[in-house]
Structure formats: C-alpha cells, structure tokens
Amino acid sequence: MSDFPYLVADELRTEFAGRGFVVTPDVFDAAELRHYATVIDAEVKRRTTDDHRTLAEKDLYEQSFVQCMRLWETNPEVVPFTCHHGLAGIATQLLQVNGVRLWQDQALYKEAGGRETTPHQDQTFWPIGLEPLVSAWIPLQDVTLDSGAMAYVPGSHLAGRLKVVDITHASEPYAILDDPALGGIPPEPVAVQAGSVIWHHGLTVHQAAANRSAQTRRVFTVVYIGDQARRIKAWPAYPLDRAGVQVGEIMRGAGLPRVWPPGEQWPEPPNQTSVLVGPQNQVE
C-alpha cells in the first residue's frame, strides 16, 4: 500500500514471517530521534527521581532494567512517538492485518552493569491467545553486543505459546531455552544502530544481554495488536480490565487506541492511570 509512510520490503515481511524478528533500517532520522530521546529521558527521570538505590540494592528483576510504562498517558510530548504513523504502519504490514491498536509503550533503560534479561515470550503474559501481536524495540542510541543488545531464537514464534517464564524471579524461572519445542536453537544477538527498529513477534523467544558498557542503554518499545483481536481469557490484564473488555470482545477502549489507519488527530490518553514504574507483566 502506497499510503504507508514506511513501506516494508517484501523480503523483510518474509523474513519476519519465517524468523519472528526483523530490523527495519532508517525509520527515524537523527534529529527526530534525538528530539524524542530527550522527551523520554526527561519522563524517565521524572518518574524515578526519588529512587536513590544502587544497582546492587535492587532485586534481580530491577537489575535487568529501569522500566517505565505507558509514558504516552502521562506526557503529551510522547504521544506522537508512541502513536507514530510510520511505526504503526510497519506493524500493520508485518502482521499482515488491516489495522493495529496500541497495546502499550514503555521505556527500558538498562543501567551500566545491569544483568541480562531472562529469556521469555511476551504474549504468554496476557489473555490474548494467538492474536496478532508485535513489538517495536527502538534504540535511542547505538546498541552493541556489550551494551545490552537483544537476541532472538529464530523461528521460535512458530512453536506457539510455551510455558510462562517468571521474569520477576519470585519463583524459580523456567529455562525456556531448554524447551524441546525450540530444538536447541540458540538466541541470535542483534546489534542495532540508532534510527533503526527491531521488530519481534509476540511469541518469539528473546532476551537482552547484560550491559557491560559504562553507559545506560536507553530503549523505548511500543507493542501493537491487530485491531480485530479479541480477549481470550478472563485472567487479569491491566489495559483490558481498565477498558472493561470482556472475554470474546474486541480489545478496544481507554488506553487501546487504533493507531493504524491513523486518525486526523492524535489519540487522547485515558484520564487516569496506575503507577507505571516497575514490573507490569511486560519486558523486552
């Protein structure tokens, strides 16, 4: 379709369908990314200003990253980034649907010395079955293998929903990489330059490396779901419960705006939201 601001090449769509992740290069120019990085940095600083703990004083989950969710709901300057037409259009093309809704956004800042992110699937955390879901992983600076790069198990999304990994480490984590369904295929690390975006399917097994650099690794993510997707289970899920979405209903309402096709105005955030720092059933 010619109306997409960023047209995804056929070979990238094929790669995503077969491998469950893909890099789209040069989505943002340097000036645009620098602007939004400044806005996101400020919002993360605002939310975490009272946390003076060292990395060693945090629990294992928090040692993986500083997590701030739904920034678009608390900072209007973030809205054009979270609801970015180029990003939403890419998500629509990769999922091969007619439109997408916003599931959530979040900042994931892995501090210098931060531990690796435990391997997992995203989609198993939510009551949405096999509905079409994709995450945009947007580096706000170049990310190297030493500074906390992502790694993905190629083709793992084709294995379907595996056992849920306890990413908070409240119980013994499930070693998902040992699941026979993955056939022993190891995660493939992906270094990425600022301006590009990594996309992964909701069922792709992935993790992030430890940050062995001297700087915080700054990343923003946006998660999209097909605009006709329905809630499959009744178990708690914050965005669905807040919007009053019942089992069997299309997932829409407060906090779940349709972002492709785009409207004439930016979506309005809900009037209220919860505390948005720390574990929220979604990691990178």
CSV table of N, CA and C in Angstrom, one decimal, residues 6 12 22-30 32-33 81 87 90 135-143 152 190-199 218-221:
chain,number,residue,atom,x,y,z
A,6,TYR,N,6.3,4.3,5.7
A,6,TYR,CA,7.5,3.5,5.6
A,6,TYR,C,7.0,2.2,5.0
A,12,LEU,N,11.7,-8.4,3.8
A,12,LEU,CA,11.6,-8.2,5.2
A,12,LEU,C,10.3,-8.8,5.8
A,22,VAL,N,12.8,-9.0,12.8
A,22,VAL,CA,13.4,-8.3,11.7
A,22,VAL,C,13.8,-6.9,12.1
A,23,VAL,N,14.8,-6.4,11.4
A,23,VAL,CA,15.3,-5.0,11.6
A,23,VAL,C,14.8,-4.2,10.4
A,24,THR,N,14.1,-3.0,10.7
A,24,THR,CA,13.8,-2.1,9.6
A,24,THR,C,14.7,-0.9,9.8
A,25,PRO,N,15.6,-0.7,8.8
A,25,PRO,CA,16.6,0.4,8.9
A,25,PRO,C,16.1,1.8,8.6
A,26,ASP,N,16.7,2.8,9.2
A,26,ASP,CA,16.5,4.2,8.9
A,26,ASP,C,15.0,4.6,9.0
A,27,VAL,N,14.4,4.2,10.1
A,27,VAL,CA,13.0,4.6,10.3
A,27,VAL,C,12.9,6.0,10.8
A,28,PHE,N,13.9,6.4,11.6
A,28,PHE,CA,14.0,7.8,12.1
A,28,PHE,C,15.3,8.5,11.7
A,29,ASP,N,15.2,9.8,11.4
A,29,ASP,CA,16.4,10.5,11.1
A,29,ASP,C,17.0,11.0,12.5
A,30,ALA,N,18.2,11.4,12.5
A,30,ALA,CA,18.9,11.8,13.7
A,30,ALA,C,18.2,12.8,14.5
A,32,GLU,N,14.9,13.7,14.5
A,32,GLU,CA,13.6,13.2,15.1
A,32,GLU,C,13.9,12.3,16.3
A,33,LEU,N,14.8,11.4,16.2
A,33,LEU,CA,15.1,10.5,17.3
A,33,LEU,C,15.7,11.3,18.4
A,81,PHE,N,5.2,10.0,19.4
A,81,PHE,CA,6.2,8.9,19.2
A,81,PHE,C,5.5,7.5,19.4
A,87,LEU,N,5.7,3.9,12.5
A,87,LEU,CA,5.8,2.7,13.3
A,87,LEU,C,4.5,1.9,13.2
A,90,ILE,N,4.3,0.1,9.9
A,90,ILE,CA,5.2,-1.0,9.8
A,90,ILE,C,4.6,-2.2,10.5
A,135,SER,N,6.1,-6.3,18.7
A,135,SER,CA,6.8,-5.2,19.5
A,135,SER,C,7.8,-4.5,18.6
A,136,ALA,N,7.8,-3.2,18.7
A,136,ALA,CA,8.9,-2.4,18.2
A,136,ALA,C,9.9,-2.0,19.2
A,137,TRP,N,11.1,-2.4,19.0
A,137,TRP,CA,12.2,-2.2,20.0
A,137,TRP,C,13.1,-1.1,19.4
A,138,ILE,N,13.0,0.1,20.0
A,138,ILE,CA,13.5,1.3,19.4
A,138,ILE,C,14.7,1.8,20.2
A,139,PRO,N,15.9,1.6,19.7
A,139,PRO,CA,17.1,2.1,20.5
A,139,PRO,C,17.3,3.6,20.3
A,140,LEU,N,17.5,4.3,21.5
A,140,LEU,CA,17.7,5.7,21.5
A,140,LEU,C,19.2,6.1,21.3
A,141,GLN,N,20.0,5.0,21.2
A,141,GLN,CA,21.4,5.2,20.8
A,141,GLN,C,21.9,3.9,20.2
A,142,ASP,N,23.0,3.9,19.6
A,142,ASP,CA,23.5,2.6,19.0
A,142,ASP,C,23.6,1.6,20.2
A,143,VAL,N,23.2,0.3,19.9
A,143,VAL,CA,23.3,-0.7,20.9
A,143,VAL,C,24.2,-1.8,20.4
A,152,TYR,N,17.4,-13.2,19.7
A,152,TYR,CA,16.1,-13.8,19.4
A,152,TYR,C,16.4,-15.2,18.9
A,190,VAL,N,21.5,-9.3,18.1
A,190,VAL,CA,21.3,-8.3,17.1
A,190,VAL,C,21.8,-7.0,17.6
A,191,ALA,N,23.0,-6.5,17.1
A,191,ALA,CA,23.4,-5.1,17.4
A,191,ALA,C,22.6,-4.2,16.4
A,192,VAL,N,22.3,-3.0,16.9
A,192,VAL,CA,21.5,-2.2,16.0
A,192,VAL,C,21.9,-0.7,16.2
A,193,GLN,N,21.8,0.0,15.1
A,193,GLN,CA,22.1,1.5,15.2
A,193,GLN,C,20.9,2.3,15.5
A,194,ALA,N,21.1,3.4,16.1
A,194,ALA,CA,20.0,4.4,16.4
A,194,ALA,C,19.4,4.8,15.0
A,195,GLY,N,18.1,4.9,15.0
A,195,GLY,CA,17.3,5.2,13.8
A,195,GLY,C,16.7,4.0,13.2
A,196,SER,N,17.2,2.8,13.5
A,196,SER,CA,16.6,1.6,13.0
A,196,SER,C,15.7,1.0,14.2
A,197,VAL,N,14.9,0.1,13.8
A,197,VAL,CA,13.9,-0.5,14.8
A,197,VAL,C,14.0,-2.0,14.6
A,198,ILE,N,14.0,-2.8,15.7
A,198,ILE,CA,13.9,-4.2,15.7
A,198,ILE,C,12.5,-4.6,16.1
A,199,TRP,N,11.9,-5.5,15.3
A,199,TRP,CA,10.5,-5.9,15.5
A,199,TRP,C,10.5,-7.4,15.9
A,218,ARG,N,19.6,2.9,26.5
A,218,ARG,CA,18.3,3.5,26.5
A,218,ARG,C,17.5,3.0,25.3
A,219,VAL,N,16.3,2.4,25.6
A,219,VAL,CA,15.4,1.9,24.6
A,219,VAL,C,14.0,2.2,24.9
A,220,PHE,N,13.2,2.5,23.9
A,220,PHE,CA,11.8,2.7,24.0
A,220,PHE,C,11.1,1.6,23.2
A,221,THR,N,10.0,1.0,23.7
A,221,THR,CA,9.3,0.0,23.0
A,221,THR,C,7.8,0.3,22.9
